[in-house]
XYZ file of C-alpha atoms in Angstrom:
550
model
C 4.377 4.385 -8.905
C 3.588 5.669 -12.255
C 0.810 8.124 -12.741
C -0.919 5.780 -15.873
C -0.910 2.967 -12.724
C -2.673 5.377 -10.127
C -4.992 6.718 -12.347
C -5.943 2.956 -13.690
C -6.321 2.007 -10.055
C -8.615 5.127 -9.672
C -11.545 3.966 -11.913
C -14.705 2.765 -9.992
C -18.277 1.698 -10.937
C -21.219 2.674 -9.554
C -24.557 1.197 -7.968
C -25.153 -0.471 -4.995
C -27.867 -2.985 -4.730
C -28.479 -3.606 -1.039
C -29.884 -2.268 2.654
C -29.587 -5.512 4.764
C -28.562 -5.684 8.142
C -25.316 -6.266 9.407
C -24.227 -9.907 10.204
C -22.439 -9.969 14.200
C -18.399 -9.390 14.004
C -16.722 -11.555 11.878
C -12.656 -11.881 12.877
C -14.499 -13.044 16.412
C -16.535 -16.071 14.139
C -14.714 -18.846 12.623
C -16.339 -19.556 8.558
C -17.213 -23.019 8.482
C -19.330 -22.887 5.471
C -19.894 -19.329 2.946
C -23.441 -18.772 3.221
C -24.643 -14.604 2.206
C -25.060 -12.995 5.267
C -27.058 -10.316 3.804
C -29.923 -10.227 1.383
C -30.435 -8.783 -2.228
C -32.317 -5.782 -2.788
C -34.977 -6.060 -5.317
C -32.779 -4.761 -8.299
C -36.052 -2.668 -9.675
C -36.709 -0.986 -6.420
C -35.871 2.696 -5.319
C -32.440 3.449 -5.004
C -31.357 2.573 -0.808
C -28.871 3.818 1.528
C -25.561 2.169 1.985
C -25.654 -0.886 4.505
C -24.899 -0.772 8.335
C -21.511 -2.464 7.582
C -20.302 0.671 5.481
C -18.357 2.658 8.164
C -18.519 6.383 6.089
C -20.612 9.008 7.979
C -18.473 7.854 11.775
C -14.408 7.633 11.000
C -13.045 9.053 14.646
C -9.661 10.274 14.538
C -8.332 9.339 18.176
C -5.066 9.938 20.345
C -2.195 7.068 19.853
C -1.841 7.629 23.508
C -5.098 5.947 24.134
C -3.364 2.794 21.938
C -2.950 -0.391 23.870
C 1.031 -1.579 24.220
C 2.612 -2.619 21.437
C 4.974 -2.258 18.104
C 5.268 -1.117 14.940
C 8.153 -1.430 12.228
C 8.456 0.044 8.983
C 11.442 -0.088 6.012
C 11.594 2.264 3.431
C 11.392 5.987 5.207
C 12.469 9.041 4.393
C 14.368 7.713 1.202
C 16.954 5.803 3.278
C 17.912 2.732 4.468
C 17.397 1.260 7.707
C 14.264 -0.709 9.343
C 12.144 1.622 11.709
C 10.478 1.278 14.789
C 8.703 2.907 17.509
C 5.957 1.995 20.226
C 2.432 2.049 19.520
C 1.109 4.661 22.146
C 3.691 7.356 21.373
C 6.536 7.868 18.333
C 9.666 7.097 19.992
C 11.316 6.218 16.470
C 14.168 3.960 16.761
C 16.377 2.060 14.399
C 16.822 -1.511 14.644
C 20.511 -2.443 15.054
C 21.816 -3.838 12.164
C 19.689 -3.080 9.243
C 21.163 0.798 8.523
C 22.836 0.002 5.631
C 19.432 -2.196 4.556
C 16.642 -1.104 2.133
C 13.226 -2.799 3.692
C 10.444 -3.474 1.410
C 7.488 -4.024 3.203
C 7.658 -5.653 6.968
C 5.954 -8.518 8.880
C 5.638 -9.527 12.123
C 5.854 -12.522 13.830
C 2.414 -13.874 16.206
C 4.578 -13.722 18.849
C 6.355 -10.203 18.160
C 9.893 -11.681 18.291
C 10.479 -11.993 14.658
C 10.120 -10.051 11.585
C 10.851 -10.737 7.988
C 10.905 -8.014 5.327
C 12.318 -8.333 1.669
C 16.246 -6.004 1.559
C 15.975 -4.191 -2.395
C 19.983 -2.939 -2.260
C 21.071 -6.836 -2.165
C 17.685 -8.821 -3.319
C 17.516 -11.209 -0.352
C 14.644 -12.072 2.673
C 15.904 -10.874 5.930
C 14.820 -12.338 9.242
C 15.556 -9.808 12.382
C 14.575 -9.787 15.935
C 13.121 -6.284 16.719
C 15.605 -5.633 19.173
C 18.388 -6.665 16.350
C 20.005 -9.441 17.233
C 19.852 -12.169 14.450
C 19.888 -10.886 11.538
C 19.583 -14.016 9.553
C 19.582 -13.845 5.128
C 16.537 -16.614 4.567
C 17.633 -19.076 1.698
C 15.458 -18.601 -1.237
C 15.203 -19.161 -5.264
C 14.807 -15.451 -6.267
C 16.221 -15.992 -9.833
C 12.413 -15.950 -11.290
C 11.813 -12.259 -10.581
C 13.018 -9.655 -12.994
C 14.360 -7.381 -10.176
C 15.358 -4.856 -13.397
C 11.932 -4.366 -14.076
C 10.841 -3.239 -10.399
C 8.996 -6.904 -9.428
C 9.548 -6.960 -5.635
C 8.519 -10.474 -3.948
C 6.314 -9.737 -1.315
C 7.413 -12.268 1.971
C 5.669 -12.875 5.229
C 5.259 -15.498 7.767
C 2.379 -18.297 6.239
C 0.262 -18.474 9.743
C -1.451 -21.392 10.567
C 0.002 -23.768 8.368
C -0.201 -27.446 7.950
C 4.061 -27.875 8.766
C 4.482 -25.425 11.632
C 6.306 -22.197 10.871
C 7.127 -21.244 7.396
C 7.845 -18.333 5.307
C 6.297 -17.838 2.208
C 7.810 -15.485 -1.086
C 7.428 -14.883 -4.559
C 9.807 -16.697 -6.147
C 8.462 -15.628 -9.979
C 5.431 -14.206 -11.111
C 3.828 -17.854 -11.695
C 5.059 -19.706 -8.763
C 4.883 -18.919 -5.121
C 7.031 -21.098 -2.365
C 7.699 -21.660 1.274
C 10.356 -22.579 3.429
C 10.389 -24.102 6.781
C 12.142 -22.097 9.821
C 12.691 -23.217 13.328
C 13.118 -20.365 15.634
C 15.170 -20.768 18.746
C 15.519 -18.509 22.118
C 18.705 -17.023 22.356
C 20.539 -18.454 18.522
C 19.724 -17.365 14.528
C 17.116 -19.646 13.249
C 17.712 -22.354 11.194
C 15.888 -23.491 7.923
C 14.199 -26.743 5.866
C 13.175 -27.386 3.188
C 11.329 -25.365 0.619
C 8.399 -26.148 -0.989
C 5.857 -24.959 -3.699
C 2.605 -23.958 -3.079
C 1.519 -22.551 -6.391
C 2.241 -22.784 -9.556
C 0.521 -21.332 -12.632
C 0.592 -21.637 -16.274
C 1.766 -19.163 -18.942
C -2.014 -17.519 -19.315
C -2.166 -16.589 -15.244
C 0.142 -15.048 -12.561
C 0.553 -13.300 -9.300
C 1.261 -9.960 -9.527
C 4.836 -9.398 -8.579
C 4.961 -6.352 -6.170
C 4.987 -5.776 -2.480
C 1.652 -3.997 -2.824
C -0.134 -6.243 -4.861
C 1.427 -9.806 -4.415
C 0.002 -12.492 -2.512
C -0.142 -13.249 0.901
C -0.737 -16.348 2.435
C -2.762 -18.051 5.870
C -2.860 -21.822 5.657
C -4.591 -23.125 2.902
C -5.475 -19.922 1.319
C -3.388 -17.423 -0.590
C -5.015 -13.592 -1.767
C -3.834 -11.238 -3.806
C -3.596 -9.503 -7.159
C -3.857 -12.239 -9.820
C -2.988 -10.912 -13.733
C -4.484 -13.239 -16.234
C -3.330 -13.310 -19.673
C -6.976 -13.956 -22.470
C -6.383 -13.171 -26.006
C -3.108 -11.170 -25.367
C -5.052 -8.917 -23.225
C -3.800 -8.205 -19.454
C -6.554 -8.488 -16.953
C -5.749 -7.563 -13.640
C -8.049 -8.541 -10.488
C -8.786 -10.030 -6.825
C -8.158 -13.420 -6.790
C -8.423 -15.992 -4.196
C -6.809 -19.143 -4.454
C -6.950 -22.351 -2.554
C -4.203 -24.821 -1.118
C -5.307 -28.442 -1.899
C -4.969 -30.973 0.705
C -5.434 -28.700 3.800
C -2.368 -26.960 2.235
C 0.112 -29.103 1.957
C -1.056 -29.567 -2.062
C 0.277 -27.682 -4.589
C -1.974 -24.702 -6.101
C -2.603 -24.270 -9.930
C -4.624 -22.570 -12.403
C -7.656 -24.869 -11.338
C -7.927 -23.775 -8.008
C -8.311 -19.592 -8.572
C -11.724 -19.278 -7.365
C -14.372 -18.282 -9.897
C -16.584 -15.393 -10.486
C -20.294 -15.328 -11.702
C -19.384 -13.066 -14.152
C -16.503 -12.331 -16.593
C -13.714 -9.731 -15.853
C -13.554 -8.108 -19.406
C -10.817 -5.218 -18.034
C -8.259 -4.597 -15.121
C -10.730 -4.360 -12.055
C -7.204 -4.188 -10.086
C -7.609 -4.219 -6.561
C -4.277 -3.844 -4.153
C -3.320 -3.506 -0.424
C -4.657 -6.624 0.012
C -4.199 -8.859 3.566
C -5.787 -11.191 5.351
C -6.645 -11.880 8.982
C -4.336 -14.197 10.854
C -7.081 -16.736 11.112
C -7.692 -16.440 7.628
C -11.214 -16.248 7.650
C -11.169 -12.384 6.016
C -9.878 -10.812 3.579
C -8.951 -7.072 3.108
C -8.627 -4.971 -0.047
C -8.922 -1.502 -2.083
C -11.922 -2.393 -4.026
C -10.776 -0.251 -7.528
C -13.973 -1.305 -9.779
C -15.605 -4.371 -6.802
C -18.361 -3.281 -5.169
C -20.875 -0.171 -5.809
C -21.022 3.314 -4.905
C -20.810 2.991 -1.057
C -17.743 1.344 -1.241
C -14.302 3.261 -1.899
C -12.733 3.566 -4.909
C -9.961 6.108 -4.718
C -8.465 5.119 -2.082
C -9.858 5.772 0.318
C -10.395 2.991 2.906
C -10.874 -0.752 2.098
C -13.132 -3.376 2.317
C -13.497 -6.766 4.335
C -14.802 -9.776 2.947
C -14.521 -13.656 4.106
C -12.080 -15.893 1.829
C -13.687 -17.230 -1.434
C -12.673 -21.011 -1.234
C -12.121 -22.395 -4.990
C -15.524 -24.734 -3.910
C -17.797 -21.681 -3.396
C -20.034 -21.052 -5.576
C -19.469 -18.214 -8.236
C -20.487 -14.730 -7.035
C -21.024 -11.329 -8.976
C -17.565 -9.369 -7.591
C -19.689 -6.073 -8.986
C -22.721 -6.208 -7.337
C -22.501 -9.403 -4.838
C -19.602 -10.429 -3.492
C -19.444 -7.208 -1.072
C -22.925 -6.710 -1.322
C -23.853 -10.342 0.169
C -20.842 -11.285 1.881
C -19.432 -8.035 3.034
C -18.134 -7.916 6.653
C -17.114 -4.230 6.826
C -16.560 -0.906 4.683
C -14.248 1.322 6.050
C -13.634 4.543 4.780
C -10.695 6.945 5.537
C -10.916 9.868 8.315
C -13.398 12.898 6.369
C -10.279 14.873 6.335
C -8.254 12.539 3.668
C -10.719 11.756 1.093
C -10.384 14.997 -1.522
C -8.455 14.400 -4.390
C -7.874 10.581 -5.398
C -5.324 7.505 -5.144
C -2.904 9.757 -6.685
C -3.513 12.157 -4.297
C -4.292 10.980 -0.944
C -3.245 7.054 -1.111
C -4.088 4.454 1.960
C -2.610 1.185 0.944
C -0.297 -0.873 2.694
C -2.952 -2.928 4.549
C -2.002 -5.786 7.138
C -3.565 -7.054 10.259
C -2.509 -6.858 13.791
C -1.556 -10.439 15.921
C -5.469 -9.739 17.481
C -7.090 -9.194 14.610
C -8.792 -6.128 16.205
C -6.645 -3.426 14.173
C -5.101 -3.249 10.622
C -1.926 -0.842 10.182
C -1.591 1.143 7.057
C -0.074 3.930 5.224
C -1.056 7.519 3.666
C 0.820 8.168 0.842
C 0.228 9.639 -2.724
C 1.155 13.823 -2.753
C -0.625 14.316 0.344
C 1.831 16.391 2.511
C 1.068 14.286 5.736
C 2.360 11.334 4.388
C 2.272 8.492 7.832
C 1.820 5.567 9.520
C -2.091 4.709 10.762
C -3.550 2.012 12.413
C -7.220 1.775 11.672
C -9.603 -0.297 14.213
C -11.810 -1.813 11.601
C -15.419 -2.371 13.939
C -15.674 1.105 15.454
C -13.742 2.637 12.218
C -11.598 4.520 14.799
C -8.476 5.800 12.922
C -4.585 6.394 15.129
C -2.272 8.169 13.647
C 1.228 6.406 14.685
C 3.621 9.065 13.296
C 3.443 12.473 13.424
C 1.286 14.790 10.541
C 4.554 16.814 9.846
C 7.231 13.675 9.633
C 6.351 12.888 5.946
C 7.895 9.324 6.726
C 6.854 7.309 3.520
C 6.776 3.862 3.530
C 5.608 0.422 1.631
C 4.310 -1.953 4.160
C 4.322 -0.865 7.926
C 3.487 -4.063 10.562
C 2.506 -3.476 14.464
C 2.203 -6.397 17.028
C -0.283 -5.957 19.927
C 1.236 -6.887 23.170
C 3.954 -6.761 25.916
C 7.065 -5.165 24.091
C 9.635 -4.536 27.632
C 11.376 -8.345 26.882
C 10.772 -7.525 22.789
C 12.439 -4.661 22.527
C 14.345 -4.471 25.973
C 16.095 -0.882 25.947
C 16.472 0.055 22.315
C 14.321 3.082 22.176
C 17.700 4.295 24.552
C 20.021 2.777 22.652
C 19.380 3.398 19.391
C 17.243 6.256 18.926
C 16.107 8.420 15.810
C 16.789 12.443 15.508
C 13.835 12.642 12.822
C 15.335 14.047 9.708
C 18.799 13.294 10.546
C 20.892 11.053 7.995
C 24.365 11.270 9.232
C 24.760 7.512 9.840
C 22.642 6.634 6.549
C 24.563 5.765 3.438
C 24.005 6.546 -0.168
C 21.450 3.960 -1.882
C 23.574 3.094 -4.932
C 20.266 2.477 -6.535
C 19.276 6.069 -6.347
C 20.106 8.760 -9.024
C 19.530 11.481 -7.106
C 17.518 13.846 -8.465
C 17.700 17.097 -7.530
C 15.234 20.601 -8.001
C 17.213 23.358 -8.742
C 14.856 26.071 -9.631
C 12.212 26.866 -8.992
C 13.058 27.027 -5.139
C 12.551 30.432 -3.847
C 8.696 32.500 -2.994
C 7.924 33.792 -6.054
C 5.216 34.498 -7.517
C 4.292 33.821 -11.448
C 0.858 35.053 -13.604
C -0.805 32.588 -15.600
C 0.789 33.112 -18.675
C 3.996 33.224 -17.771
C 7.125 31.216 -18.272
C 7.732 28.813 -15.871
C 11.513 27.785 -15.770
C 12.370 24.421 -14.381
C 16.165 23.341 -13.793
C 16.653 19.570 -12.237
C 19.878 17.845 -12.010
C 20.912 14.278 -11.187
C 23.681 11.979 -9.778
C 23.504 9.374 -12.428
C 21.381 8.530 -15.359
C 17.612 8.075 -14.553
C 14.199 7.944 -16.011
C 11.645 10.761 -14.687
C 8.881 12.845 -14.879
C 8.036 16.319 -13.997
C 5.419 17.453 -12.046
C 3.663 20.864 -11.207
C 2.444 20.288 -7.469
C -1.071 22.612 -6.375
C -2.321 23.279 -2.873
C 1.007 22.288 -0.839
C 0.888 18.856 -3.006
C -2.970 18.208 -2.317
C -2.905 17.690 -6.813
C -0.047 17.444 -8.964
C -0.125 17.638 -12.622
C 2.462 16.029 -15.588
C 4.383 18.620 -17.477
C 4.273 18.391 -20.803
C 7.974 17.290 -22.023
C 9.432 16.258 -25.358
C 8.944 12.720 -24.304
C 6.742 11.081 -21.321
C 10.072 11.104 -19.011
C 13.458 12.843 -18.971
C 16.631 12.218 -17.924
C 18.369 15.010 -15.710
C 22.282 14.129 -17.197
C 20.949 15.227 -20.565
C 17.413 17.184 -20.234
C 18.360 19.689 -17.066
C 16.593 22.558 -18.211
C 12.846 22.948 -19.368
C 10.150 25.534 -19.622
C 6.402 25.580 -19.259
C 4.113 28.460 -20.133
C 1.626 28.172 -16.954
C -2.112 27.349 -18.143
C -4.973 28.824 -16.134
C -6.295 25.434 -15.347
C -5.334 21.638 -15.310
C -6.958 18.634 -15.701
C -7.854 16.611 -13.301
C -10.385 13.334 -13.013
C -13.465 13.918 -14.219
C -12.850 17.801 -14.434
C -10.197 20.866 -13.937
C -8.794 22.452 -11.075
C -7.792 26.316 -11.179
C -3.401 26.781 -10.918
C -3.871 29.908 -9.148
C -2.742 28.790 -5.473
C -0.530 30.116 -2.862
C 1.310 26.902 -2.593
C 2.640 25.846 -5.568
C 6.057 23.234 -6.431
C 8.077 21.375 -9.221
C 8.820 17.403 -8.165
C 10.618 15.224 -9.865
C 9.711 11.259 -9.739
C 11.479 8.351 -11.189
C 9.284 6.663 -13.642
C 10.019 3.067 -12.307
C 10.565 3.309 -8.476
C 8.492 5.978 -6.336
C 10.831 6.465 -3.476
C 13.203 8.509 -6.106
C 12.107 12.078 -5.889
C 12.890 15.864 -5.012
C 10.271 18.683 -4.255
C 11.014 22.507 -4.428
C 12.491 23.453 -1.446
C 9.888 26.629 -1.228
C 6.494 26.687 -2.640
C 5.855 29.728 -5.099
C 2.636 31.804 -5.977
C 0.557 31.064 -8.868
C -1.954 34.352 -9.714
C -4.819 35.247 -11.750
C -3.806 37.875 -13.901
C -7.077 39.491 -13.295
C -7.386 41.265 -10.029
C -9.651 38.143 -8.584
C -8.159 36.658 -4.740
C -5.524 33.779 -4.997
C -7.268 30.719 -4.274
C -6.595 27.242 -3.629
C -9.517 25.852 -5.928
C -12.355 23.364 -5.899
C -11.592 20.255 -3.900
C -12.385 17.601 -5.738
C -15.664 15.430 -4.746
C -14.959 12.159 -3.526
């Protein structure tokens, strides 16, 4: 993802304007009717401490071995093809048969847990698998909306409790979202019907065409990122929009729920989900919600589904405030740096409702797999701290997995870090850190000499990593990328600080590194092989520098 994107997604507000109590657990309480469940604070009064429902100061990290039985799949790891499982109460990392030569983008699971669908980027197509991989089945869908050559990535899932039984829903452009019907049998591929719309918007609104921010979909309701064109301005936000008819209607312009209050810039918002019930709603706030709610980040928030016949609420300062069902904020050991830095997103709910799975990404060297338990805030890690297994959209099921996944984890293990049965992803140009790879050590001041190199053409930038990757910092090239077939050499005179957020971090660290990102797809990148020394010329200690507040 491009740095201009992260840092855009970064930018919060502050202010929170309530101390009510807590209304009783919410997946476990059907919404008949959206009535506040909290109550204003007297806008004039003393500032007051965060609400009950914000989980901050408590964030447990506990054992995966204490996990109930179950799944998880992801797509997307390690820069190579292949969909990815393991059980939940120990990483036993297997690879479903089938999909090795297949390029997962973002994964969903089946109530059940004997389907999953995910959307394959090497040939553009929806893929539906059993875990175990028998049935690989390519879904029939109109893709030729989506401008594939601009990175748009249809996000897909299965639309749960629907009016016609089982269908899956997918972006088929950025205005119109469909669904097709599937009939799953026991022991044969599954067969399809027909395909329907279910929204369809006009030139000045649209969904928001990625795997991270496009829609998802539970009976009559559909969430997600919503862009709306005013003016020839791009405004980018939360939106909720409502099926007519019990959902069986189709969706337009008219029925994108409403807020109090105009959105005058990008308040963004991404990761978003929603419960398989669809009462709730999940999200990364961005500029929703006041100061007790994370904005870099850091955890999400949960909020019931805003039907297009609600009332119009303030998104700044009520519709979290009043309505808010939880606040959950990251373990205390993830939340220095920001989105760029240490990045949960990825958000999707477990079959029970009681968990959400997730990823950590940005530079943060422990890139993983979590699943979060959203009432007690009690955070699993799934995969381990030192596997740096990146990934889009991870999916667990919650459940008896011996007739699921039947003796796989035997049959087609994982060697972590092995690629010997993965092929090349034509897509990828292969970008490669030549120097700097070896422990040196450099004074501020001096020369720092970067050489990259590439398999094909590609569009990059360059990156000084600090603090083992905690921040990372754009060098300054002749243009905002490069392309390693032409530009394989470059040099950098090292500053004494960098910018960063609000402030500046000191370079001087032990653990310093070049990377090298595509400018249009994140998975595309190289790090130095060693990290290097960055020193005060002055005969202060190295140091790591400031941490950045949260």
């Amino acid at each position: 993802m491009p740095i201009i994107l992260y840092i855009g997604l970064c930018i919060g507000l502050c202010g929170w304007i309530n101390c009510a109590e807590p209304p009783e657990s919410g997946i476990k309480r059907m919404i008949t009717s959206l009535e506040p469940t909290h109550q204003s604070a007297d806008m004039e009064s003393a500032t007051c401490e965060c609400p009950n429902y914000m989980r901050k100061d408590t964030a447990p990290l506990r054992p995966q071995s204490t996990l109930p039985s179950g799944y998880f799949l992801f797509g997307g790891a390690l820069k190579r093809g292949g969909l990815f499982g393991s059980r939940l109460s120990r990483f036993v990392p297997f690879l479903v048969p089938g999909t090795g030569g297949d390029y997962p983008v973002g994964v969903e699971i089946g109530d059940e847990g004997t389907w999953a669908v995910y959307f394959e980027n090497k040939c553009k197509q929806i893929i539906l698998i059993r875990p175990d991989g028998r049935h690989r089945t390519v879904v029939p869908a109109r893709l030729d909306g989506l401008a594939f050559d601009r990175g748009e990535r249809p996000r897909v899932g299965f639309l749960r409790d629907g009016p016609l039984n089982t269908e899956i829903f997918y972006l088929s452009s950025a205005h119109e979202l469909r669904a097709v019907r599937v009939q799953f049998k026991e022991d044969a591929p599954p067969t399809f019907g027909n395909d329907r719309r279910l929204a369809l918007l006009d030139n000045n609104w649209a969904f928001h065409p990625g795997v991270v921010f496009g829609p998802c979909v539970v009976g009559d309701r559909i969430f997600g990122q919503l862009v709306r064109h005013d003016g020839g301005i791009r405004v980018d936000y939360t939106g909720f929009v409502t099926l007519p008819n019990g959902g069986t209607g189709l969706a337009s312009a008219d029925n994108i729920y409403t807020y109090s209050v105009p959105i005058p810039t990008s308040a963004a918002g991404c990761a978003h989900a929603l419960s398989h019930d669809g009462a709730y709603a999940v999200a990364n706030a961005n500029k929703f919600g006041g100061s007790c709610v994370p904005k870099r980040h850091n955890g999400f928030y949960m909020v019931p589904f805003f039907t297009d016949s609600h009332p119009p609420v303030d998104p700044y300062s009520e519709m979290i405030e009043l309505y808010g069902e939880s606040i959950n904020w990251c373990p205390h050991e993830y939340r220095y740096g920001g989105c760029g830095v240490v990045d949960w997103m990825g958000w999707g709910f477990t079959n029970d409702n009681r968990y959400l799975t997730g990823r950590l990404g940005g530079r943060d060297p422990t890139n993983g797999i979590w699943l979060c338990e959203w009432e007690p805030n009690a955070w699993y890690p799934l995969t381990p701290r030192d596997s740096h297994i990146e990934t889009c959209r991870p999916a667990a099921f919650i459940g008896p997995i011996e007739e699921i996944l039947g003796d796989i984890e035997t049959t087609s293990p994982v060697k972590h870090k092995s690629n010997s049965f993965v092929p090349i992803d034509p897509c990828d140009p292969g970008y490669e850190i030549i120097q700097p790879n070896t422990r040196d050590t450099l004074i501020v001041g001096d020369t720092l000499l970067v050489k990259v190199r590439s398999r094909r053409a590609g569009n990059a930038t360059l990156y000084l990593t600090l603090q083992g990757g905690r921040y990372r910092y754009r060098l300054p090239t002749n243009g905002s990328t490069i392309n390693p077939l032409i530009d394989s050499v470059h040099t950098f005179v090292v500053p004494d600080s960098v910018h960063c957020y609000d402030g500046s971090i000191s370079t001087v660290s032990n653990y310093c590194g070049v990377m090298i990102q595509d400018y249009a797809d994140c998975e595309f990148y190289d790090h130095s092989d060693e990290s290097f020394v960055i020193a005060s010329p002055s005969p202060l200690q190295v140091y790591g520098g400031p941490r950045i507040p949260y």
